[in-house]
Short mmCIF file of C-alpha atoms and ligand atoms in Angstrom, two decimals:
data_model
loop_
_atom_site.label_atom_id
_atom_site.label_comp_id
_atom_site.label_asym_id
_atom_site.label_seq_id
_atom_site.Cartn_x
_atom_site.Cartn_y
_atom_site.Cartn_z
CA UNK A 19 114.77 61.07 214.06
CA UNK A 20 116.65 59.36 211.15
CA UNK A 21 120.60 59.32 210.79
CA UNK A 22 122.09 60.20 207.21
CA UNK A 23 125.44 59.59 206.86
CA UNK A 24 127.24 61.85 203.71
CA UNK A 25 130.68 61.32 202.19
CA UNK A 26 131.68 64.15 200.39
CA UNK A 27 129.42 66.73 202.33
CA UNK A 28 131.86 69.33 202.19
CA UNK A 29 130.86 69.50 198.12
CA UNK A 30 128.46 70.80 196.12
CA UNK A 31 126.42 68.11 196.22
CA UNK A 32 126.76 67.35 199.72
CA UNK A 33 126.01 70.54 201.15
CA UNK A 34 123.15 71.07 199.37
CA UNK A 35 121.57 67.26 200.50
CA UNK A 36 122.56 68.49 203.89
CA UNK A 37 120.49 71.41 204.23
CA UNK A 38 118.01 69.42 202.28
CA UNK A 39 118.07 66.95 204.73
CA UNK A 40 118.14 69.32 207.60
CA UNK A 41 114.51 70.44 206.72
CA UNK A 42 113.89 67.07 206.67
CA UNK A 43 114.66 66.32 210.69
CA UNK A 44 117.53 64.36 210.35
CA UNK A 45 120.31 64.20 212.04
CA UNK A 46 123.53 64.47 208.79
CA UNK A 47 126.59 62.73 209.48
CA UNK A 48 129.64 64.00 207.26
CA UNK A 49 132.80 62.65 206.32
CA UNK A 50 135.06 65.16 206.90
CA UNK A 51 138.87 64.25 205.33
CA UNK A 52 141.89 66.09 207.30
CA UNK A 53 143.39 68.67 205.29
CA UNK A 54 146.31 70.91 206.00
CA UNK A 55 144.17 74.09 204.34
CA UNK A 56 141.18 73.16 207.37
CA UNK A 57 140.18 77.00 207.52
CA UNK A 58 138.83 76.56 203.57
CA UNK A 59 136.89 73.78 205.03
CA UNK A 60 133.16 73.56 205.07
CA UNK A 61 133.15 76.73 202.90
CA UNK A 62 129.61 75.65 201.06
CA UNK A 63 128.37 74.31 204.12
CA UNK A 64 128.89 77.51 205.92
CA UNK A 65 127.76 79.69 202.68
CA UNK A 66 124.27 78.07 203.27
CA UNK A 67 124.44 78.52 207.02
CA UNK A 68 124.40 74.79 207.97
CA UNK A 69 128.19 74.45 209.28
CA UNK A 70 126.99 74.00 212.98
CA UNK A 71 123.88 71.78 212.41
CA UNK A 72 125.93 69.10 210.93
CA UNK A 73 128.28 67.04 212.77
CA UNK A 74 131.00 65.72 211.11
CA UNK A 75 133.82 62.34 211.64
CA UNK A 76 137.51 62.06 210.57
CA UNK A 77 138.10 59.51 207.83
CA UNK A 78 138.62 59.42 203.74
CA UNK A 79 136.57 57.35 201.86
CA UNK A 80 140.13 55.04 200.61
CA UNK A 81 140.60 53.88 204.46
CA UNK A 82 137.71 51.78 205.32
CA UNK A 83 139.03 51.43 208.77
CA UNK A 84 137.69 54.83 209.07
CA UNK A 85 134.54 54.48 207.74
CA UNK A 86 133.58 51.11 209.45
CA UNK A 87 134.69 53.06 212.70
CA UNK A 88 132.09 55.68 211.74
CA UNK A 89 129.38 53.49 211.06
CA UNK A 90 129.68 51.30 214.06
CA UNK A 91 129.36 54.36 216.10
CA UNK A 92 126.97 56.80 214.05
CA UNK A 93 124.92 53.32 212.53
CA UNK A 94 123.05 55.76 209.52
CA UNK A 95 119.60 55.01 208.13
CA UNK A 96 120.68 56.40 204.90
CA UNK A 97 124.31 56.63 203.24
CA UNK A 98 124.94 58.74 200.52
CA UNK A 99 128.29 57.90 198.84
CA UNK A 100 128.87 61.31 197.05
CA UNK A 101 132.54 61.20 197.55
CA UNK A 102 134.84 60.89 194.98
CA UNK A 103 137.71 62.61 192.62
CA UNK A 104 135.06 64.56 190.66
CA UNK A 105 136.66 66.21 188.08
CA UNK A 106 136.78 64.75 184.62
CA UNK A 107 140.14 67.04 183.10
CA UNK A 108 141.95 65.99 186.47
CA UNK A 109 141.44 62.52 185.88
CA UNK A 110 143.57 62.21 182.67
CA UNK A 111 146.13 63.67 184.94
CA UNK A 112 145.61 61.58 187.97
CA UNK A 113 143.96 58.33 186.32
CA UNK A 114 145.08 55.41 189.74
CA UNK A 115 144.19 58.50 192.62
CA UNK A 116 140.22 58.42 190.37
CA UNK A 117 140.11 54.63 189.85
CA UNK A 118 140.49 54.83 193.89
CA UNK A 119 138.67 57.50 194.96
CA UNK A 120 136.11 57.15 192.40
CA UNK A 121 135.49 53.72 191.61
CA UNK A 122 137.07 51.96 194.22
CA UNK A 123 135.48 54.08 197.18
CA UNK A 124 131.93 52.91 196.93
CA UNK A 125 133.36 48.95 197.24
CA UNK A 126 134.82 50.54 200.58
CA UNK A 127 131.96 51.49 201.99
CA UNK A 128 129.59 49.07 200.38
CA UNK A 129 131.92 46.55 201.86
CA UNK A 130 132.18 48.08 205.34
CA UNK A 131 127.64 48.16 205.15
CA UNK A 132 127.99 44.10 204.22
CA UNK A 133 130.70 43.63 206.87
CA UNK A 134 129.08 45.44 209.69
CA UNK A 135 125.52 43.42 208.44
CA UNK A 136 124.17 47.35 208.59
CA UNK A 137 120.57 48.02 207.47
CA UNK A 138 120.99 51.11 206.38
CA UNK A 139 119.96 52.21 202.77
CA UNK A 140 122.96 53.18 200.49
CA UNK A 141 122.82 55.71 197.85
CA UNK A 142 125.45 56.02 195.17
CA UNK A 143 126.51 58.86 193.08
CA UNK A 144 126.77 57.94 189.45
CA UNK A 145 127.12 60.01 186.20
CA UNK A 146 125.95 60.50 182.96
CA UNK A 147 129.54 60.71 181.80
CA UNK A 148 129.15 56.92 181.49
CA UNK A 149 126.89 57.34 178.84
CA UNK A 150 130.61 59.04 177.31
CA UNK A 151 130.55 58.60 173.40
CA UNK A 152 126.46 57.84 173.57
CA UNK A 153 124.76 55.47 172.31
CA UNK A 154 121.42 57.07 171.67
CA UNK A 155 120.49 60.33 171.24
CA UNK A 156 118.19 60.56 174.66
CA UNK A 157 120.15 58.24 177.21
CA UNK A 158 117.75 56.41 180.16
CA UNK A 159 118.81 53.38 182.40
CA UNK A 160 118.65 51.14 179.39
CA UNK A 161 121.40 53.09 177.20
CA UNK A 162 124.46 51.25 176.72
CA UNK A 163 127.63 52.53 178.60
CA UNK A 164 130.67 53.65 176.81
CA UNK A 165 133.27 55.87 179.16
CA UNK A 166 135.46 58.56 177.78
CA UNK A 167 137.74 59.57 180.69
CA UNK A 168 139.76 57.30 183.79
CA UNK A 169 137.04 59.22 185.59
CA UNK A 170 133.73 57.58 183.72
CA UNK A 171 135.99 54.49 184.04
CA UNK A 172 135.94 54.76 187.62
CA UNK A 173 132.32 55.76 188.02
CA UNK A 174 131.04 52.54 185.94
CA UNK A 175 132.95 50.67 188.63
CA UNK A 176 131.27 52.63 191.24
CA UNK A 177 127.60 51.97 189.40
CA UNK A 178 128.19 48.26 189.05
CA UNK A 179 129.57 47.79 192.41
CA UNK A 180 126.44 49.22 193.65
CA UNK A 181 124.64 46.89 191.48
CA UNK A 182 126.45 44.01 192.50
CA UNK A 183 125.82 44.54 196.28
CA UNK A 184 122.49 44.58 196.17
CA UNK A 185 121.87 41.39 193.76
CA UNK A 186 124.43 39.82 195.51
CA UNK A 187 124.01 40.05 198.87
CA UNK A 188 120.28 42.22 199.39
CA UNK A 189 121.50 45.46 199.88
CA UNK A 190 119.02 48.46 199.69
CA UNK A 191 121.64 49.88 197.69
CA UNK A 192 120.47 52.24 194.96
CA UNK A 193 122.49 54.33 192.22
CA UNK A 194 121.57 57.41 190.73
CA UNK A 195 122.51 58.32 187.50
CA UNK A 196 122.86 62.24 187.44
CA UNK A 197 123.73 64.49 184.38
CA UNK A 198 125.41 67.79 184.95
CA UNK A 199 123.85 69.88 187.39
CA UNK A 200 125.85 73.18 189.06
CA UNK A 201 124.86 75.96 191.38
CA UNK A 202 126.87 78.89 193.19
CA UNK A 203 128.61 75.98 195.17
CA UNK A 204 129.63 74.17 191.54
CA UNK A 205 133.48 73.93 191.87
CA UNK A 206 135.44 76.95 189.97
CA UNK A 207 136.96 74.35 187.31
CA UNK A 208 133.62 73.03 185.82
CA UNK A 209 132.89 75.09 182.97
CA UNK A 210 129.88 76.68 184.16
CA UNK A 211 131.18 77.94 187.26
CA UNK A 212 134.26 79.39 185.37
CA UNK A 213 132.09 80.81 183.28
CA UNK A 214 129.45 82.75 185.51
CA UNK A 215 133.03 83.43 187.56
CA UNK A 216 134.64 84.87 184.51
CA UNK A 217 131.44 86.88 183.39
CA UNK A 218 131.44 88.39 186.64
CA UNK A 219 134.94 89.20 186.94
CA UNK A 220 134.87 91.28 183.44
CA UNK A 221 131.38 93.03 184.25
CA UNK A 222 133.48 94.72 187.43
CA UNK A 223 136.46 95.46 185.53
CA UNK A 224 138.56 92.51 187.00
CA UNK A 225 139.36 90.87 183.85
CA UNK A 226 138.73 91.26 180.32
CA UNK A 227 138.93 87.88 178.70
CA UNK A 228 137.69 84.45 179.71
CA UNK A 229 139.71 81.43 177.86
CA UNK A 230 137.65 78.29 177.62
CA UNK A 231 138.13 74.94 175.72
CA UNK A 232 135.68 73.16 173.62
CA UNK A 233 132.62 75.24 172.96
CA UNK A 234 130.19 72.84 171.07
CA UNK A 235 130.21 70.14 173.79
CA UNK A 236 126.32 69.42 175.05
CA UNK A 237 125.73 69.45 178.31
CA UNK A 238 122.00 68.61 180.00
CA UNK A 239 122.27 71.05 182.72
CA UNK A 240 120.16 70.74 186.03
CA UNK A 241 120.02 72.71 189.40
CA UNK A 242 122.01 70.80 192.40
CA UNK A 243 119.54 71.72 194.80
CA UNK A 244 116.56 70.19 192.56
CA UNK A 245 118.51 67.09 192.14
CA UNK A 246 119.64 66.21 195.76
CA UNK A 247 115.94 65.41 196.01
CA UNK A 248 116.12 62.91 193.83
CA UNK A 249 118.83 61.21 195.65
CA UNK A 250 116.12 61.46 198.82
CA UNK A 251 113.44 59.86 197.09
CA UNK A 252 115.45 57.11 195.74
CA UNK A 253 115.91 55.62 199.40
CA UNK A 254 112.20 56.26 200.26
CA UNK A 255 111.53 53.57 197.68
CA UNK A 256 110.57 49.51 198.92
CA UNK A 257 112.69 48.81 196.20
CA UNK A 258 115.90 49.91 195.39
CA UNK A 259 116.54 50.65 191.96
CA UNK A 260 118.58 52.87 189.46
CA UNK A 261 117.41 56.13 188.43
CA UNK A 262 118.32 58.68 185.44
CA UNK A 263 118.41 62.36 186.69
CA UNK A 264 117.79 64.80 184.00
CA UNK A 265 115.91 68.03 182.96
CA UNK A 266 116.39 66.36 178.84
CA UNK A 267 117.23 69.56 178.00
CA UNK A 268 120.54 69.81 176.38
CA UNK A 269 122.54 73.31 175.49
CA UNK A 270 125.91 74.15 174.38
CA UNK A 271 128.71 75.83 176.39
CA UNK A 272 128.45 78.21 173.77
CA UNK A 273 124.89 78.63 174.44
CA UNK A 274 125.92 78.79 178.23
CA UNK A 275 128.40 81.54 177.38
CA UNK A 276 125.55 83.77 175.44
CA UNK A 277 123.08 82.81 178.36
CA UNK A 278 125.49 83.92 181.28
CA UNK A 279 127.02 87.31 179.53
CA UNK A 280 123.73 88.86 178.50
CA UNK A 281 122.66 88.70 182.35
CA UNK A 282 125.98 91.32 182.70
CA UNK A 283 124.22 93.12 179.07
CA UNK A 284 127.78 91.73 177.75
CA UNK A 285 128.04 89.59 174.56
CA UNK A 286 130.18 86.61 174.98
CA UNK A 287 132.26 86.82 171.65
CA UNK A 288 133.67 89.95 172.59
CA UNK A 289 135.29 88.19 176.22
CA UNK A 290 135.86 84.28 175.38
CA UNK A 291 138.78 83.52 173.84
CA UNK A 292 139.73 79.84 172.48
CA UNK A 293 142.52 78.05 174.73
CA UNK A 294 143.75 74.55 173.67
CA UNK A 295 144.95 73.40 176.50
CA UNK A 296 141.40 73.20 177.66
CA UNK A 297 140.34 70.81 175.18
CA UNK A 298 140.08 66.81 176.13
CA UNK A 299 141.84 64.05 174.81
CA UNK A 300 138.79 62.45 174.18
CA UNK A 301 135.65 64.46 174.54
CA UNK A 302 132.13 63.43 175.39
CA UNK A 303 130.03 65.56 172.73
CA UNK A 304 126.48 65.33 173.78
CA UNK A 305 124.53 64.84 176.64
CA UNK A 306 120.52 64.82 176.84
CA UNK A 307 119.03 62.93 179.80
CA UNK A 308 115.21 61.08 179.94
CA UNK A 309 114.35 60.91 183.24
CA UNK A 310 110.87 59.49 182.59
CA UNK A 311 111.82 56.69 184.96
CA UNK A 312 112.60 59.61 188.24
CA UNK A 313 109.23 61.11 187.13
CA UNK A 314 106.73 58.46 187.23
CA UNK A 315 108.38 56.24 190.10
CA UNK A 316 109.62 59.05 192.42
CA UNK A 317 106.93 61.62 191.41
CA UNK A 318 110.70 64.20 190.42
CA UNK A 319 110.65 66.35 188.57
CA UNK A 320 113.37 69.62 187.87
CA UNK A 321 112.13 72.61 189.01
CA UNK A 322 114.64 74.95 187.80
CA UNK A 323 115.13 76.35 184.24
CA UNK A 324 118.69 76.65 182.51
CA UNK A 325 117.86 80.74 182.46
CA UNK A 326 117.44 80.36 185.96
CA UNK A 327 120.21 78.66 187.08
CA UNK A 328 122.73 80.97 184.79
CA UNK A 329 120.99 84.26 186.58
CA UNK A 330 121.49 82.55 189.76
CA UNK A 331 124.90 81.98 189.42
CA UNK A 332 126.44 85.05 187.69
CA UNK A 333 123.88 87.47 190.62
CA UNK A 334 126.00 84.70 193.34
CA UNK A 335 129.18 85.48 191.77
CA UNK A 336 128.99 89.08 191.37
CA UNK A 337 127.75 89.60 194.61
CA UNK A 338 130.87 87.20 195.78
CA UNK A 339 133.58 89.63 193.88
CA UNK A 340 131.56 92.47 195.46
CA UNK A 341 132.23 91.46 198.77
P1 NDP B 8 132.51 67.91 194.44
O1 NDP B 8 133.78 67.79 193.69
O2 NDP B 8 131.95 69.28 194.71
O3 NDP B 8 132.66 67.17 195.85
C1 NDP B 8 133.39 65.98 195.98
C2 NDP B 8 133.44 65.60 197.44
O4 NDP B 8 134.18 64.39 197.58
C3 NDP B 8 134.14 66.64 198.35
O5 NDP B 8 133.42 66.73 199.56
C4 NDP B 8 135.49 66.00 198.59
O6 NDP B 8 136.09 66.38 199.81
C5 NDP B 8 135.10 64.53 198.66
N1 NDP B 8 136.23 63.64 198.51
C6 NDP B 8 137.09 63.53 197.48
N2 NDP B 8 138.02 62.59 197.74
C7 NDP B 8 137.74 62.09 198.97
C8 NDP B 8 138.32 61.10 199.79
N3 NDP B 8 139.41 60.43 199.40
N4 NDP B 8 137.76 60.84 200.99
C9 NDP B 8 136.67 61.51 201.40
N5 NDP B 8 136.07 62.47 200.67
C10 NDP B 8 136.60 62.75 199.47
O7 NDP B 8 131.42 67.04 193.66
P2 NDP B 8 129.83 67.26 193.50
O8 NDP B 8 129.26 67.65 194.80
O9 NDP B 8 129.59 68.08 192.30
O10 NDP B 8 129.36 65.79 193.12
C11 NDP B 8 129.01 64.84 194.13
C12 NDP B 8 129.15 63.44 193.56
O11 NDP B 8 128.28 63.29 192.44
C13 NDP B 8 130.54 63.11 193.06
O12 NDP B 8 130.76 61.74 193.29
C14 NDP B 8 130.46 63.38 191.56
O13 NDP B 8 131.41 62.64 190.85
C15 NDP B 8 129.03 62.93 191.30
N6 NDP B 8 128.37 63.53 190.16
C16 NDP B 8 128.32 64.90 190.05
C17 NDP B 8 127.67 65.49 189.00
C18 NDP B 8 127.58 66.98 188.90
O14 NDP B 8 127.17 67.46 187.83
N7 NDP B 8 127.88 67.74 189.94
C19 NDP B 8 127.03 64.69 187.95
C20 NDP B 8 127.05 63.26 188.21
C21 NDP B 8 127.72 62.72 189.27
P3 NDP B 8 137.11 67.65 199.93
O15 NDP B 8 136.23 68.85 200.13
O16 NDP B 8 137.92 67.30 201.11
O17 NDP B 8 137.88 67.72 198.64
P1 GDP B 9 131.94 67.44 182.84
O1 GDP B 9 130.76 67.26 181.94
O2 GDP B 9 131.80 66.70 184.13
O3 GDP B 9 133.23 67.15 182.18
O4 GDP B 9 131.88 68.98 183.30
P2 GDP B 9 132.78 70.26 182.91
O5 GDP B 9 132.01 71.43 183.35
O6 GDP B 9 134.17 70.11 183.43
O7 GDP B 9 132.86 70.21 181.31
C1 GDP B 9 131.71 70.28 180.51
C2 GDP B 9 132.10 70.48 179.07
O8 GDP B 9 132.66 71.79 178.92
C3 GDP B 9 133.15 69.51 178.52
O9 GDP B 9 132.71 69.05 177.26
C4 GDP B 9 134.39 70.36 178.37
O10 GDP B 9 135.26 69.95 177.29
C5 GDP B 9 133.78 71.70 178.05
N1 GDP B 9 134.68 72.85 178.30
C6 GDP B 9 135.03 73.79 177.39
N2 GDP B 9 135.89 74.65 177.95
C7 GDP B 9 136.10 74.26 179.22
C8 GDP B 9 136.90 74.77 180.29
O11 GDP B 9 137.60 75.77 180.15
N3 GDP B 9 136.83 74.10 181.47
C9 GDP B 9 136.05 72.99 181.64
N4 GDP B 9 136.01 72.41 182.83
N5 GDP B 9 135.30 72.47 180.63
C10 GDP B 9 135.33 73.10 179.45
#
């Protein structure tokens, strides 16, 4: 039986590679970070019925006393370094808490891996967001990098580290470069899930207006259950590498809006109303991924269409507010 150890598992990324995982055999480690709200804990993991078939080990991803304590004891065949302050609007806010979290947390455990002379294979979780203010219409491995937020600061860090480590010193060490993808465990401040939140809210009478920011930003939207694969297959691989994640299909959160309020039969210019304080100070306009590289290599592919996903999360939300 193979050992994966996940930071950030109590996520949306991380519960879905857990259960993923799960059906895999493994046995999935989790970092687990104390909090003093510990009931609200595990919330996705338990939503998808996996809270008891994971264990899980005290330590945050900035004290690598912690985490070379859990890796002496657990020893992982696979890491997956999902942790990190994940929210671009929050990083403008709190830019040094991302820079450590965020691009200082993979060196942590990347470190810890060299340290401990580990075999394990190490996965880390990069972003499209690098790509910021692109630099080609369709961005692969090969685009040029140019951040627009402390947060796609902190995840270049993050990338290179992990690039670094393994030309440095051999490391299977491989990072994946995912654009946007959500779910009904996507956190309530990303635009999608306060959107398919909001829709829901005004279908059952709950609310009649849903304020949003920028409406003509791009997104390349995928399903977080499609993608965790790709993380899988990227440490199945002889050869570590880095991989764009993508469905290179890129909408609008306007487009979004129309998408998610006609599943309700509701037309989204009668409910969303323009709030500035939304809006970025710098904005990244346009995101469309080519993941030809995760197709022929890994054999990925996204199995979930944008109409999809929206239905799936305004049915999850509804059915949320109904309860
Ligand atoms: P979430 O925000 O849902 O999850 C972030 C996780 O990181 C949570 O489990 C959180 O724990 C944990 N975490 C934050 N700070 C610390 C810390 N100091 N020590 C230990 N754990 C910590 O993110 P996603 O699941 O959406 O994303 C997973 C990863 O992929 C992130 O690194 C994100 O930046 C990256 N990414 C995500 C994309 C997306 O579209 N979803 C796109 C590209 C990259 P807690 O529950 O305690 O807060
Ligand atoms: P990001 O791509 O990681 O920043 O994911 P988000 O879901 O937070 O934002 C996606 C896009 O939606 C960005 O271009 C935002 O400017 C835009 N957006 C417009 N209105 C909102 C809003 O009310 N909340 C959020 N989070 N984003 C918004």
């Amino acid at each position: 039986m193979k050992t994966a150890f996940i930071t950030g598992v109590t996520g949306q990324d991380g519960a879905y590679l857990a259960q993923f995982l799960l059906g895999k055999g493994y046995r999935v480690v989790g970092l687990l970070r104390r909090s003093a709200s510990s009931d609200q804990l595990g919330e996705r993991l338990r939503w998808l019925g996996i809270l008891n078939e994971i264990e899980t080990m005290d330590g945050d991803i900035l004290d690598i006393a912690s985490l070379m304590r859990i890796l002496q004891s657990v020893r992982p065949d696979e890491i997956y370094n999902l942790a990190a302050q994940s929210f671009v609007a929050t990083s403008w806010q709190q830019p040094i808490l991302t820079a450590s979290a965020t691009g200082l947390g993979p060196v942590y455990l990347l470190e810890a891996v060299r340290i401990l002379g580990l075999p394990a294979r190490f996965y880390q979780a990069s972003s499209s967001e690098m790509f910021g203010k692109v630099q080609a219409p369709l961005q692969s491995e090969t685009t040029p990098f140019h951040p627009r937020s402390p947060y796609a600061v902190a995840k270049l860090h993050g990338h290179w580290a992990t690039v670094n480590y393994r030309e440095s010193f051999g490391l299977h060490a491989s990072s994946g470069i995912l654009f946007n993808h959500e779910s009904p465990l996507r956190g309530i401040e990303f635009v999608t899930r306060k959107i398919t939140d909001g829709v829901a809210r005004i279908s059952l009478g709950l609310s009649q207006a849903l304020a949003l920011g920028n409406l003509e930003a791009a997104r390349d939207w995928g399903h977080a259950r499609d993608y965790v694969k790709a993380m899988w297959l990227m440490l199945q691989q002889d050869q570590p590498d880095d991989y764009v994640v993508a469905t290179g299909r890129s909408a609008t959160i306007r487009e979004f809006c129309r998408l998610a309020f006609a599943v309700a039969g509701l037309n989204y210019e009668d409910h969303v109303v323009l709030n500035p304080a939304f809006l970025r100070p710098a904005e990244v306009d346009y995101l469309r991924g080519d993941a030809t590289k995760a197709r022929v290599r890994l054999g990925w592919a996204p199995e979930t269409s944008l109409e999809a996903l929206v239905e799936e999360m305004v049915a999850a939300d509804l059915a949320r507010l109904r309860g």
